[in-house]
Structures are given as C-alpha cells and as structure tokens.
Coordinates of C-alpha atoms and ligand atoms in Angstrom, one line a residue:
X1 CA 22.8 80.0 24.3
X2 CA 23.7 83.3 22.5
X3 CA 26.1 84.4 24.5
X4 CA 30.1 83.5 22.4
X5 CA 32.8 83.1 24.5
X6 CA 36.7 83.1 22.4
X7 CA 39.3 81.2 23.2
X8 CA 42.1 82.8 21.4
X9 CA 45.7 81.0 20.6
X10 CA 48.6 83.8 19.5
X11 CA 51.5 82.4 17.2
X12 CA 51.1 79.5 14.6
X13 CA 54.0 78.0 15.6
X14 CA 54.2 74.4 17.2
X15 CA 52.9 75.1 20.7
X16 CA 50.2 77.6 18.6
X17 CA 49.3 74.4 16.3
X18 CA 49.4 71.9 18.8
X19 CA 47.0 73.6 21.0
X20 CA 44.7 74.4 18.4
X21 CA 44.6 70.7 17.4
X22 CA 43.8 69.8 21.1
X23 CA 41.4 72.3 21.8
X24 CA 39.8 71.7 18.5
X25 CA 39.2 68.0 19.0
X26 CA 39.0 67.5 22.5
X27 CA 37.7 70.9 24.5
X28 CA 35.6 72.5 22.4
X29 CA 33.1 69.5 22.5
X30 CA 32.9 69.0 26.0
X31 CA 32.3 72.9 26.6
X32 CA 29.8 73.1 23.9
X33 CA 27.9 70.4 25.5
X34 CA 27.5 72.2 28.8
X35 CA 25.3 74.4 26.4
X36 CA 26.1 77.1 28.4
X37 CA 27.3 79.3 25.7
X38 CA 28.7 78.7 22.0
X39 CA 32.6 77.8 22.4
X40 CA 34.9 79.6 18.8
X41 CA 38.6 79.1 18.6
X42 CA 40.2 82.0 17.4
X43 CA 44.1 81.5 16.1
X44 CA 45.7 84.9 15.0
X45 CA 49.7 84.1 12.9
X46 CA 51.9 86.8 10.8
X47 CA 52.1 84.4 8.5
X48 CA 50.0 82.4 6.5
X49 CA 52.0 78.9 6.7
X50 CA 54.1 77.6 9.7
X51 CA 57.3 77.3 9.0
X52 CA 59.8 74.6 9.8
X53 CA 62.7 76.2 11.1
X54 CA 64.3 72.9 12.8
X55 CA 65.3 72.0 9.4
X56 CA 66.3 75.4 8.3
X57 CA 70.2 75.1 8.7
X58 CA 70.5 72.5 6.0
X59 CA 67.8 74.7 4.2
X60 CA 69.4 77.8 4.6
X61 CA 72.9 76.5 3.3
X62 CA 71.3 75.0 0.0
X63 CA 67.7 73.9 -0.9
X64 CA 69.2 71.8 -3.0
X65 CA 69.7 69.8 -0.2
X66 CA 66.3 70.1 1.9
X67 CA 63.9 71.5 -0.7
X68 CA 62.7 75.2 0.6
X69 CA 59.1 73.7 -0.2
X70 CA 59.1 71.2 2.9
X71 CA 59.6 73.8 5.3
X72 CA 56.5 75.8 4.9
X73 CA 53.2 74.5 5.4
X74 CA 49.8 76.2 5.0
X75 CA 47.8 76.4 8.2
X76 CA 44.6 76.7 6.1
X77 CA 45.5 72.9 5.3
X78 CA 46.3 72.2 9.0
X79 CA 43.3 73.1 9.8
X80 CA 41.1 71.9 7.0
X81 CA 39.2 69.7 9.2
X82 CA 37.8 71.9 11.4
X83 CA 34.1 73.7 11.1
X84 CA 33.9 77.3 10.3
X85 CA 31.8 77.2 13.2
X86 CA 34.8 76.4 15.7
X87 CA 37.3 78.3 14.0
X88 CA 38.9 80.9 12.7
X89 CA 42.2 81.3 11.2
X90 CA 43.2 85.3 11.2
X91 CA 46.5 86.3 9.7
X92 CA 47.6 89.0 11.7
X93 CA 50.1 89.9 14.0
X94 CA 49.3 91.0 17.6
X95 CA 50.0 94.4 18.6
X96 CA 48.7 94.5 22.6
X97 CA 46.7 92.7 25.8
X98 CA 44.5 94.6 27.9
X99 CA 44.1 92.1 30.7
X100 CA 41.6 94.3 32.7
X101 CA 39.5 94.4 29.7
X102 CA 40.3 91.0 28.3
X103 CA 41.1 91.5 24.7
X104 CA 43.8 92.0 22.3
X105 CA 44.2 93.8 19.7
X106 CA 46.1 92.9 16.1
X107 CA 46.7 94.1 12.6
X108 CA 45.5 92.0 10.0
X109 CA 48.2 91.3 6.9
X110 CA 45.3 89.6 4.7
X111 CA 43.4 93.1 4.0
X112 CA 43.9 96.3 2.6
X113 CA 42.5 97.9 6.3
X114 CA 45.5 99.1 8.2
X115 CA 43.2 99.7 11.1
X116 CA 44.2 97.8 14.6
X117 CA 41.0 95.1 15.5
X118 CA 40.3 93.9 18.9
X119 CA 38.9 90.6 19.9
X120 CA 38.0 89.9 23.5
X121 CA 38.9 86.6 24.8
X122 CA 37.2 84.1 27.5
X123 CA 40.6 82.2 27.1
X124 CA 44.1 82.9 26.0
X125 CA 46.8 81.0 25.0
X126 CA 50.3 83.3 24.0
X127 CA 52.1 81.2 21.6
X128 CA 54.0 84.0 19.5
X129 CA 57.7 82.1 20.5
X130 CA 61.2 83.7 19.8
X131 CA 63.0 84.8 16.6
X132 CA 67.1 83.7 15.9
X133 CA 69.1 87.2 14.8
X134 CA 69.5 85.8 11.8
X135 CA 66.3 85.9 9.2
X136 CA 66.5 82.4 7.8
X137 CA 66.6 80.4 10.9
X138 CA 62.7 81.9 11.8
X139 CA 60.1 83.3 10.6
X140 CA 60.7 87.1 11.6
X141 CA 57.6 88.6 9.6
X142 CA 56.4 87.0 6.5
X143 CA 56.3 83.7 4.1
X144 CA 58.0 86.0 1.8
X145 CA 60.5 87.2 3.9
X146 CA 61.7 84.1 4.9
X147 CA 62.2 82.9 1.3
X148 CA 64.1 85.6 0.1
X149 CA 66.4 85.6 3.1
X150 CA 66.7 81.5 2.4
X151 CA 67.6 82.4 -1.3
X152 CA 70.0 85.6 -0.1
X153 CA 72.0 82.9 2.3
X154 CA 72.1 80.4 -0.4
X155 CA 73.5 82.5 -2.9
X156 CA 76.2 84.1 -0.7
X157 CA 77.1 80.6 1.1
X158 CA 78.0 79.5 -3.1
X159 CA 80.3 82.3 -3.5
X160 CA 81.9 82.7 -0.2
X161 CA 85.9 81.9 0.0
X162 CA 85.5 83.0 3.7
X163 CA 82.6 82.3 6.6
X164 CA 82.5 83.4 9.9
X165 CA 79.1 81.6 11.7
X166 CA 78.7 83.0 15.3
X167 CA 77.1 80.7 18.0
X168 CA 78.0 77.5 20.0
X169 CA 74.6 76.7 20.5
X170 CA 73.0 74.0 18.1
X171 CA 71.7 76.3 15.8
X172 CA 75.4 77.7 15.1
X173 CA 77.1 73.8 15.4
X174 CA 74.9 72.6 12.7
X175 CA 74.5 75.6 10.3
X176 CA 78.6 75.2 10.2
X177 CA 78.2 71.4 9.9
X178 CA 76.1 71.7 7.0
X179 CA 78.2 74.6 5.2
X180 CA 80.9 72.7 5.9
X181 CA 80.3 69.4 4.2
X182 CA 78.5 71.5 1.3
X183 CA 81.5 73.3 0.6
X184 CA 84.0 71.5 1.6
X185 CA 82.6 67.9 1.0
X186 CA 81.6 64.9 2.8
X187 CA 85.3 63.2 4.4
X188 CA 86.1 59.9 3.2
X189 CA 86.5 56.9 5.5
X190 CA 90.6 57.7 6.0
X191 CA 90.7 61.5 4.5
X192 CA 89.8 64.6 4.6
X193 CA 89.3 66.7 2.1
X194 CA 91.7 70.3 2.0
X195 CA 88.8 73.0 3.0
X196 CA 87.8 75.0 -0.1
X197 CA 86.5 77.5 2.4
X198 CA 87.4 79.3 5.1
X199 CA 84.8 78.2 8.0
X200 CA 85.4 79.6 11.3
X201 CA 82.6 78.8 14.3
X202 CA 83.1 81.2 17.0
X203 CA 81.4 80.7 20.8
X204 CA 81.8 83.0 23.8
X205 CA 82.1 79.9 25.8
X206 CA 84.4 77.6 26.3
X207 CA 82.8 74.6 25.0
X208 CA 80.2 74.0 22.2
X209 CA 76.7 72.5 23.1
X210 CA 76.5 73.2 26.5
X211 CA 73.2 71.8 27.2
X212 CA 75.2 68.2 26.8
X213 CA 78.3 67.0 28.6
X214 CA 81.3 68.7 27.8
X215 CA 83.3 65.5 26.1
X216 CA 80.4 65.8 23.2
X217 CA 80.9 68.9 22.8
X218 CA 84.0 67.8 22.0
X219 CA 83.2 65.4 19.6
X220 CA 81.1 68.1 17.9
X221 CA 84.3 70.1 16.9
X222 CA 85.6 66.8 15.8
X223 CA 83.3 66.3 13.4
X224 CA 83.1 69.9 12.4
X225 CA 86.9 69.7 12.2
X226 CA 86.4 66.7 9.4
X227 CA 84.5 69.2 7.5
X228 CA 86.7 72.1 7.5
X229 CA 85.5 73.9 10.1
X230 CA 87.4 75.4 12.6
X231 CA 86.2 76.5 16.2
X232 CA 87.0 79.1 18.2
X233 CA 86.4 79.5 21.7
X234 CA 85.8 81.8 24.7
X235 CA 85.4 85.1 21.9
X236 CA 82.4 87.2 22.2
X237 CA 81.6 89.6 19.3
X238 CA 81.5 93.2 20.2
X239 CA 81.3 95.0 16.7
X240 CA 79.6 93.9 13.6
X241 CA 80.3 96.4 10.5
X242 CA 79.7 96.1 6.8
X243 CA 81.9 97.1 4.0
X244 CA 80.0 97.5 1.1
X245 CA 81.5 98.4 -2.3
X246 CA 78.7 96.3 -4.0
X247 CA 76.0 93.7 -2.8
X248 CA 77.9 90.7 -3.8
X249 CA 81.0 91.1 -2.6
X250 CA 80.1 92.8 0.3
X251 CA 82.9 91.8 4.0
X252 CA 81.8 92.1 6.9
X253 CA 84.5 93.1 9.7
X254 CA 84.0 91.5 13.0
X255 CA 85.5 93.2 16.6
X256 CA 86.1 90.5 19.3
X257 CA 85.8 91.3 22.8
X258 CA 89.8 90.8 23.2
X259 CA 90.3 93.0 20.2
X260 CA 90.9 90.8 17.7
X261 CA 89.0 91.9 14.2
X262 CA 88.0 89.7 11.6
X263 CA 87.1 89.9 8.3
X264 CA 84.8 87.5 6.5
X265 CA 83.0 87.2 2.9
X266 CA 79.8 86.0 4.7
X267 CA 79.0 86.1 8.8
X268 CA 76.1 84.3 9.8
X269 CA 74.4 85.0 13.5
X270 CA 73.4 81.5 15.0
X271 CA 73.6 82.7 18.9
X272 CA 70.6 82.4 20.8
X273 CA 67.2 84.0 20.3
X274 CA 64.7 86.7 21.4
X275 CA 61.2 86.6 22.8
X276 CA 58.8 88.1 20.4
X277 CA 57.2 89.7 23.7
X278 CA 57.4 93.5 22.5
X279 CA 53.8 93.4 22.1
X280 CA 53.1 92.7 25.7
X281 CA 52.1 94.5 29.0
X282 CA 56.0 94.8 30.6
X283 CA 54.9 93.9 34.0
X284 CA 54.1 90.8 32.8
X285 CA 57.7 90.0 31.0
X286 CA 60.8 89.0 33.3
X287 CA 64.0 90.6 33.4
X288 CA 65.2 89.0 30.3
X289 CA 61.6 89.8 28.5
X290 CA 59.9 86.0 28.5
X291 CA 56.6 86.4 29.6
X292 CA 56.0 85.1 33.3
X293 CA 54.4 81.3 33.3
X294 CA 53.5 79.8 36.3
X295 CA 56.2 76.8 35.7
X296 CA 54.0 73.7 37.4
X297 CA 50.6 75.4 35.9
X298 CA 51.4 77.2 33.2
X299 CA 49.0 80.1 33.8
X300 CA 50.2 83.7 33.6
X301 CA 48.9 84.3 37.2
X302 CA 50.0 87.7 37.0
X303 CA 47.5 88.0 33.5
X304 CA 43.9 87.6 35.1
X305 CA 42.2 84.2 34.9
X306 CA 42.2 81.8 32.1
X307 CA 45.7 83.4 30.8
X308 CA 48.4 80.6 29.6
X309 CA 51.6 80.8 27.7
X310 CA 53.5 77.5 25.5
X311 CA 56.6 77.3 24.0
X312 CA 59.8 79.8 23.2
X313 CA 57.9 83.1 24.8
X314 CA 57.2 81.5 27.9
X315 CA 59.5 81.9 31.0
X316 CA 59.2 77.7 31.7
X317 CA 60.4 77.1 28.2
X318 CA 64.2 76.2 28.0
X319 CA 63.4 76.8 23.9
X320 CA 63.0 73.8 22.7
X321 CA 60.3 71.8 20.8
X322 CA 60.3 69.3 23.3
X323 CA 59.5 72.2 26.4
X324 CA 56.4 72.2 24.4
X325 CA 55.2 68.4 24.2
X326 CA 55.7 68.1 27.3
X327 CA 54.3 70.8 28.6
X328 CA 51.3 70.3 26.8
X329 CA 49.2 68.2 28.5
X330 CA 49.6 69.9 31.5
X331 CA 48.0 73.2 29.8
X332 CA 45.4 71.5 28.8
X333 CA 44.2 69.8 31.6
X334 CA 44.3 73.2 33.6
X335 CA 42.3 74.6 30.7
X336 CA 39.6 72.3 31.0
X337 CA 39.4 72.3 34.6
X338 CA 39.6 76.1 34.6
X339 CA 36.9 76.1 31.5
X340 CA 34.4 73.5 32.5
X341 CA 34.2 74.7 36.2
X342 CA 34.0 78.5 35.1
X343 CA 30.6 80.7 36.6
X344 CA 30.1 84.2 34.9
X345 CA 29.0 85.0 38.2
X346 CA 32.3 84.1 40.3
X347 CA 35.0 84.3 37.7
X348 CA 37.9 84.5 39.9
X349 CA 37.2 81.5 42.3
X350 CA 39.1 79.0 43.2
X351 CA 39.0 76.1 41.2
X352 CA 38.1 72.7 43.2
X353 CA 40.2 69.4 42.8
X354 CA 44.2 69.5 42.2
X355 CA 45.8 71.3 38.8
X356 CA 48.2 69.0 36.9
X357 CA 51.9 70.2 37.4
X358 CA 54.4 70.1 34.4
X359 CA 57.4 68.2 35.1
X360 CA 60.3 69.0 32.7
X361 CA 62.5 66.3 31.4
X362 CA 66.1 67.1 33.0
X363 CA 68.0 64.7 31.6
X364 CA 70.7 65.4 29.1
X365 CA 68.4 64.7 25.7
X366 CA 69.4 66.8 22.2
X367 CA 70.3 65.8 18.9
X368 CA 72.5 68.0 16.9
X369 CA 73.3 66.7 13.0
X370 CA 76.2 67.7 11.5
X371 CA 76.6 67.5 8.3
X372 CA 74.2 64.2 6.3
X373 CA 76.2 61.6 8.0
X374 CA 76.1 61.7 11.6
X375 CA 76.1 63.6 14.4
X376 CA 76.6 64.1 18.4
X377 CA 73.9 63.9 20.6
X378 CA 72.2 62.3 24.0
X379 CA 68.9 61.1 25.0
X380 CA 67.6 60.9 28.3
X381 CA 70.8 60.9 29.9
X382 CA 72.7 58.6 27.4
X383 CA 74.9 59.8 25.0
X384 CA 73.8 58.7 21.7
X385 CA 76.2 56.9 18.4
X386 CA 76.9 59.6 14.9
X387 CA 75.0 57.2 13.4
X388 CA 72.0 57.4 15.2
X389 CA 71.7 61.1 15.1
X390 CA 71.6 60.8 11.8
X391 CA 68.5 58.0 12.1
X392 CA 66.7 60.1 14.4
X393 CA 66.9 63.6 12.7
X394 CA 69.7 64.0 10.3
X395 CA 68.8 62.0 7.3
X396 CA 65.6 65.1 7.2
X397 CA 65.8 67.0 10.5
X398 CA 62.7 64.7 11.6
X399 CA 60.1 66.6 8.9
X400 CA 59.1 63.2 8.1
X401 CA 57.8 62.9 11.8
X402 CA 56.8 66.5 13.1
X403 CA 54.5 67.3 9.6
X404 CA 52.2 64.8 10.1
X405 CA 52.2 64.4 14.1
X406 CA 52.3 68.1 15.1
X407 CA 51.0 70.2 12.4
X408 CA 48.5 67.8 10.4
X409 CA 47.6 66.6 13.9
X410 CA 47.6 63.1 14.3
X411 CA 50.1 63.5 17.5
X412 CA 46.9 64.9 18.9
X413 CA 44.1 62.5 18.2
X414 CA 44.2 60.6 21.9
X415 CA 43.0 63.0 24.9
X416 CA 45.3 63.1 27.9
X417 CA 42.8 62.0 30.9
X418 CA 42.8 63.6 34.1
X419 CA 42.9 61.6 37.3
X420 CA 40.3 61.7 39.4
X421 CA 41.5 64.4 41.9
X422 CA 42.1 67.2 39.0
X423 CA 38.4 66.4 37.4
X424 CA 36.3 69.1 37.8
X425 CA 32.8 67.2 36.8
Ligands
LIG501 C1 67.6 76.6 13.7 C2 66.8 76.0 14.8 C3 66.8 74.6 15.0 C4 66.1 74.1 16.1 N1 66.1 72.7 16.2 C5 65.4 72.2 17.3 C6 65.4 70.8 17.5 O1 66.0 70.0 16.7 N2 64.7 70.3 18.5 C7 64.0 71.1 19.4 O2 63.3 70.6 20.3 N3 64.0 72.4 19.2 C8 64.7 73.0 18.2 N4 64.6 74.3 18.0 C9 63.8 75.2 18.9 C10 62.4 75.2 18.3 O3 62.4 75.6 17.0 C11 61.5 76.1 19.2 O4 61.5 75.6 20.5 C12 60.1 76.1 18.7 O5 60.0 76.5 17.3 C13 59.2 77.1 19.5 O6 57.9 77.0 19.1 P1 56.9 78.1 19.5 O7 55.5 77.5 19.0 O8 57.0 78.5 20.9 O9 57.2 79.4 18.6 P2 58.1 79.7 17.3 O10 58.4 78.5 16.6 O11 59.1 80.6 17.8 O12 57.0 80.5 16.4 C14 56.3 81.6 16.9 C15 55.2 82.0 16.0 O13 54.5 83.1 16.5 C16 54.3 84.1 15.5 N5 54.3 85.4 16.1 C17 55.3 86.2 16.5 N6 54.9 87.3 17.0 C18 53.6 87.3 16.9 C19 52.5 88.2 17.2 N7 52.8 89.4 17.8 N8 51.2 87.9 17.0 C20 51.0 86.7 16.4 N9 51.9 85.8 16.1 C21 53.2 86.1 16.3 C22 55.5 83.9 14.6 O14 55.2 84.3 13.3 C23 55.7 82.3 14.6 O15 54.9 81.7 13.7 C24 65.4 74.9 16.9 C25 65.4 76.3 16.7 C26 66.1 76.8 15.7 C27 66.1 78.3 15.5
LIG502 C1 51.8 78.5 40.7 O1 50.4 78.2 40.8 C2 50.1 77.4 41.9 C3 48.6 77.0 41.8 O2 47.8 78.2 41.6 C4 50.4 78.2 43.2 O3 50.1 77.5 44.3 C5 51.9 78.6 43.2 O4 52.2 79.4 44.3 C6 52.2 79.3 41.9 N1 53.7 79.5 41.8 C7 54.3 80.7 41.8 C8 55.7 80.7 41.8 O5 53.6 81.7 41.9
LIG503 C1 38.2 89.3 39.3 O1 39.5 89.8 39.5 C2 39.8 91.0 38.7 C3 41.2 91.3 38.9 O2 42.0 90.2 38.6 C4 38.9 92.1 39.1 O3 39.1 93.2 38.2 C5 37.4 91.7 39.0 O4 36.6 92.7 39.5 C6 37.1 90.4 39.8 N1 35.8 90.0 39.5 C7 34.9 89.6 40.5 C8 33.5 89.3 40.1 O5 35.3 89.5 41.6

C-alpha cells in the first residue's frame, strides 16, 4: 500500500471548504479502507483565511458596524481536526492543469521560493470561484489586500459628499442600502431624514434585483429611497476616469452610454463578477470563461476522468452560495462512485449503477438587506416580509450561521447516502 494517490481541492472558498470537510470526514475513510493505496487531501488557497464576503457590504461601508475581524477566518483553524496524514493545507495560488499529465502546478505565497511546484492529482475538485471588480467585496489576492481595501472604502465612504455605486444586482442594492442608512441615517417611523449625501445607484437594466419579481424590485428602491438613495435605471457605464489632484479628494468622472457624465467624490463597482478561470486550459472555459461542468454530474467531461468543478467558476453555478449546497451532494456521491469503483488498470471505464443528477432550486429564493432594519427578498417562490429579511440575514448577514455550519463544519457531519442504484459496492 505505497502507492499515494491526491485528491486535490483548488480555492478555499465555500464550495473549497465544504468539500474538504466532506471528503475529510466521509471519503477518505471509505477509500483508505479499500487498502488499495493511501488516500491525502490536498487544498491549495491564495490566502491564508477564507473570507466572508456575503457580509462585506455592511463591512466595507464601516467596520464599525460588522467588525472587519468576523469576516476572515483561518483555514488552519477550519481544519484543525484533521490528521497531517490526510491533509495538507498549501497556500498558494494555481497557475495551470495539464489534464493529459494530471497535475497542476502553483506558486506558493508561504515561502521565500518563487519557483512554480506541481502536484499530480488522482482527483480534482476546481473551487477557485469569481472575484467582484471592486477589491472589498472578494478576496482578489491576499488577507492583506482585502483589509486595506476595507480600510480605503471606509475612509472615503466618511468623507464623501457625493457616491455613485454601480450595479442593480444585490451586491450594488445593498452596498447603497448600507451607505445609505450610515450616512444618511436610519428613517423614523413617519420621516425621513434630508440625505447628507449624495447617493446615486445606477443599473443598466430596467429594474433592480432581477433574479426576483419585478414589483420587489420595486420595493427595493423604496427602501433605498427612505435612505437617501436614488436609483437610476437603464444607464450603462462606458468610461470611468480619475481626477486626481491628491489621494483624498480624488473625483472620479463617469461617461454613460447615452452621454451623460457624472462626477462623483467616491464610485463604487458592485456589477457582477468574473471567473477566476485565467489559469485554466481555454478549451475547457465557455464563451463567457466559466469552466465547463457537466450540469446534472458535475464532472468537467471535457477534463479527463475524476475532474469536478463547485461553486462561482463553474458553468452550473448561477453564483450563488446556495448553487453550492445544493450542488454538493451530488459531487460527492459521483466522487465516491467514481473513486471506490476506480482500476489503475481501466481508468477510463464506465462506471456501473446510475450517477446522482443535481437539481437546481428554480424557485424565486434571495434575501437582499438593506440597511439594519429590513429588507426585500423571496423564498422558494414566496415573497418574504422587511422584517424577516432582517431575521434571516440582516441583523449579521447570516455569519452567525455559515461560520460554524460551512467553514467549522458541522453542516457537514451527516453523510448524504446513495440509493441503491448509484452504489458502486
Ligand atoms: C458582496 C457579495 C454578497 C453575496 N451575498 C450572497 C448571499 O447573500 N447569498 C448567496 O447565496 N450568495 C451570495 N454571494 C455569492 C457568494 O459569495 C458566492 O456564490 C460564493 O462566495 C462562491 O463561493 P466559491 O467557493 O465558489 O468561491 P469564492 O467565494 O469566489 O472564492 C474563491 C476562492 O478561490 C481562491 N482562488 C482564486 N483563484 C485561485 C487560484 N488560481 N488558485 C487557488 N485558489 C484560487 C480565492 O482566493 C477564493 O478564496 C455574494 C457575493 C458577493 C460578492
Ligand atoms: C453529462 O454526463 C452524463 C453522464 O456521463 C451524460 O450522459 C450527459 O450526456 C452529459 N451531458 C452533457 C451535456 O454532456
Ligand atoms: C484514458 O483516456 C485518456 C484520454 O482521456 C487517454 O490519454 C488514456 O490513454 C486512456 N487510458 C487508457 C488505459 O485507456
């Protein structure tokens, strides 16, 4: 039983932690008992914490009001549990797959060796997600990095008399909801308060929060509205420039597609995000670069056997956390049955008995916050109250419930069983 074989997990992010958790507790065991070769999880992340960037609007905008502290989380604690034997924790950042010769090859961030490393995998799970355009809202490269763009934002969000936040998406609607109510203050039962501060929310659509029905998005500006911020619709941004004369009172001049310009003390970013797929073969990436996932399996066919993607970088993923609870069990009951039924001597066969296919959830279901009271939202088709947004995930953007169940674990200590027809033994 010399021979090692690696499974490898890419990103430390939450479909990175959730399937090291799993694999850790529930996989590795069964493998290693098939005594067939020694099983060693492998989990290579930038960074050395994960970082909780659901909560980083509120963040971002003040840590007075979410303490910086809460959203960063050393995986070394995460993982505390686990043997050195099992696992491996390298902090590096991937820099390319060779599918025909089954390894990858990273740059670690923990040495003083510049040199590139390769590891060869028996099984590979890409996890390394998306990044938002603008540097507090993810983790581009380092701990670091994050923090000082967290301090940057706060500062300039203190002394702005003008803010232009772009983005109709979530991430935009509650960043403004947030500045809003910190500048401008919370509205009283019959008032509200004359805005301090310019706040302007610009979408190139024609409605904010599109994922939900359009009369909540029309609640959303509402709500914004009662915090001083005003939307503006159907405007895409063409031209960003900087005028500098000195770092704190720098204006940034915005062109609009009809060619309007605007000039603002502080603009903020909030549309969208990007695949961190750079790294990547391109064959394997579709048009928009998300790397190709089988969307019922969640293999990368196009990768070679035993190949899986989770979460933002994926093609399946509609980028959100939930995409990746869901989608979890799925992976990992194709990873066992691909693991536990895998011959050196026929790697590419067909596996027997029937893979699990991923469902998504397509009913209406998102929460959006804005501001500390309230709130628009639906879940699972039914529109939700203000108040219970705030319940569910404004009072702390649900930190109280993701630390503990997703990256401590305990949301993974019950195996998902297969049914009899995907079992492999
Ligand atoms: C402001 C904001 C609020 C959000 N709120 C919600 C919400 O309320 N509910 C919800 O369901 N979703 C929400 N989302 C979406 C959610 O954050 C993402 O779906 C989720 O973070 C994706 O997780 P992930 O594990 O795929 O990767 P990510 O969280 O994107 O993390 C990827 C990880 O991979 C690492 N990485 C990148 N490149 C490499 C590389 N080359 N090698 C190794 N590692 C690499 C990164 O450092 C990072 O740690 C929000 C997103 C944002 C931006
Ligand atoms: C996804 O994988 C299944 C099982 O291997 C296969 O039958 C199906 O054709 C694949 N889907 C696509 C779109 O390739
Ligand atoms: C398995 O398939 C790969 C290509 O996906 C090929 O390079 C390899 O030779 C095959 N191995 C066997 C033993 O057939």
């Amino acid at each position: 039983m010399s021979e090692q074989r690696n499974i490898i997990i890419l990103g430390a992010s939450f479909a990175g932690i959730g399937s090291t958790h799993y694999i850790l507790t529930h996989l590795l065991p069964a493998l290693n008992a098939q005594h067939e070769a020694k099983y060693h999880l492998y989990i290579i992340s930038p960074s050395p914490d994960f970082y909780y960037r659901i909560g980083s609007p509120r963040t971002a905008t003040s840590t007075s009001l979410l303490p910086q502290e809460k959203l960063f989380y050393p995986l070394a604690d995460a993982f505390k549990r686990y043997p050195a034997s099992d696992f491996t924790l390298i902090q590096a950042t991937a820099t390319s797959l060779d599918t025909n010769g089954r390894f990858v090859c990273f740059k670690r961030h923990d040495s003083s060796t510049t040199e590139e490393e390769s590891l060869p995998y028996h099984a590979l799970i890409v996890a390394t997600g998306s990044r938002t355009p603008h540097p507090a809202y993810s983790m581009h490269t380092s701990t670091e990095a994050t923090k000082i763009a967290i301090k940057e934002t706060n500062t300039r969000v203190k002394f702005a008399k003008s803010i232009i936040i772009v983005g109709g998406g979530p991430t935009g609607v509650e960043a403004a909801g947030e500045i809003g109510e910190f500048l401008n203050g919370k509205p009283g039962w019959f008032s509200t308060p004359t805005p301090k501060v310019d706040i302007t929310l610009i979408t190139a659509d024609s409605l904010l929060l599109p994922a939900l029905r359009p009369a909540i998005g029309k609640e959303a500006e509402r709500q914004l509205g009662k915090l001083g911020v005003k939307v503006l619709y159907d405007r895409r941004v063409v031209d960003v420039s900087t005028l500098k004369s000195n770092s704190e009172d720098e204006k940034t001049i915005l062109t609009l597609s009809k060619g309007e310009k605007l000039e603002t003390d502080l603009y903020i970013p909030a549309h969208g995000v990007l695949p961190n797929s750079e790294w990547l073969p391109k064959n394997l990436l579709n048009e928009k670069g998300y790397l190709e996932t089988n969307k019922s399996t969640l293999r990368v066919d196009r990768a070679g056997p035993l190949i899986y993607a989770l979460g933002d970088v994926a093609s399946y993923s509609r980028n959100n956390a939930l995409d990746i609870s869901d989608a979890l069990p799925t992976l990992m009951i194709n990873l066992k049955r691909d693991l536990l039924s895998y011959s050196p001597s026929t790697p590419n066969a067909t596996i027997k008995g029937r893979d699990r296919v991923f469902q998504p959830l397509m009913k209406e279901t998102q929460f959006v916050p804005i501001g500390s009271g309230g709130g628009v939202g639906a879940a699972f088709g039914w529109r939700v109250p203000s108040w219970m947004v705030w319940l569910a995930k404004g009072r702390d953007y649900m930190l109280g419930m993701a630390v503990p169940g997703y990256v401590e674990g305990s949301n993974f200590k019950k195996e998902h069983k297969w049914s009899v027809d995907e079992a492999v033994v």
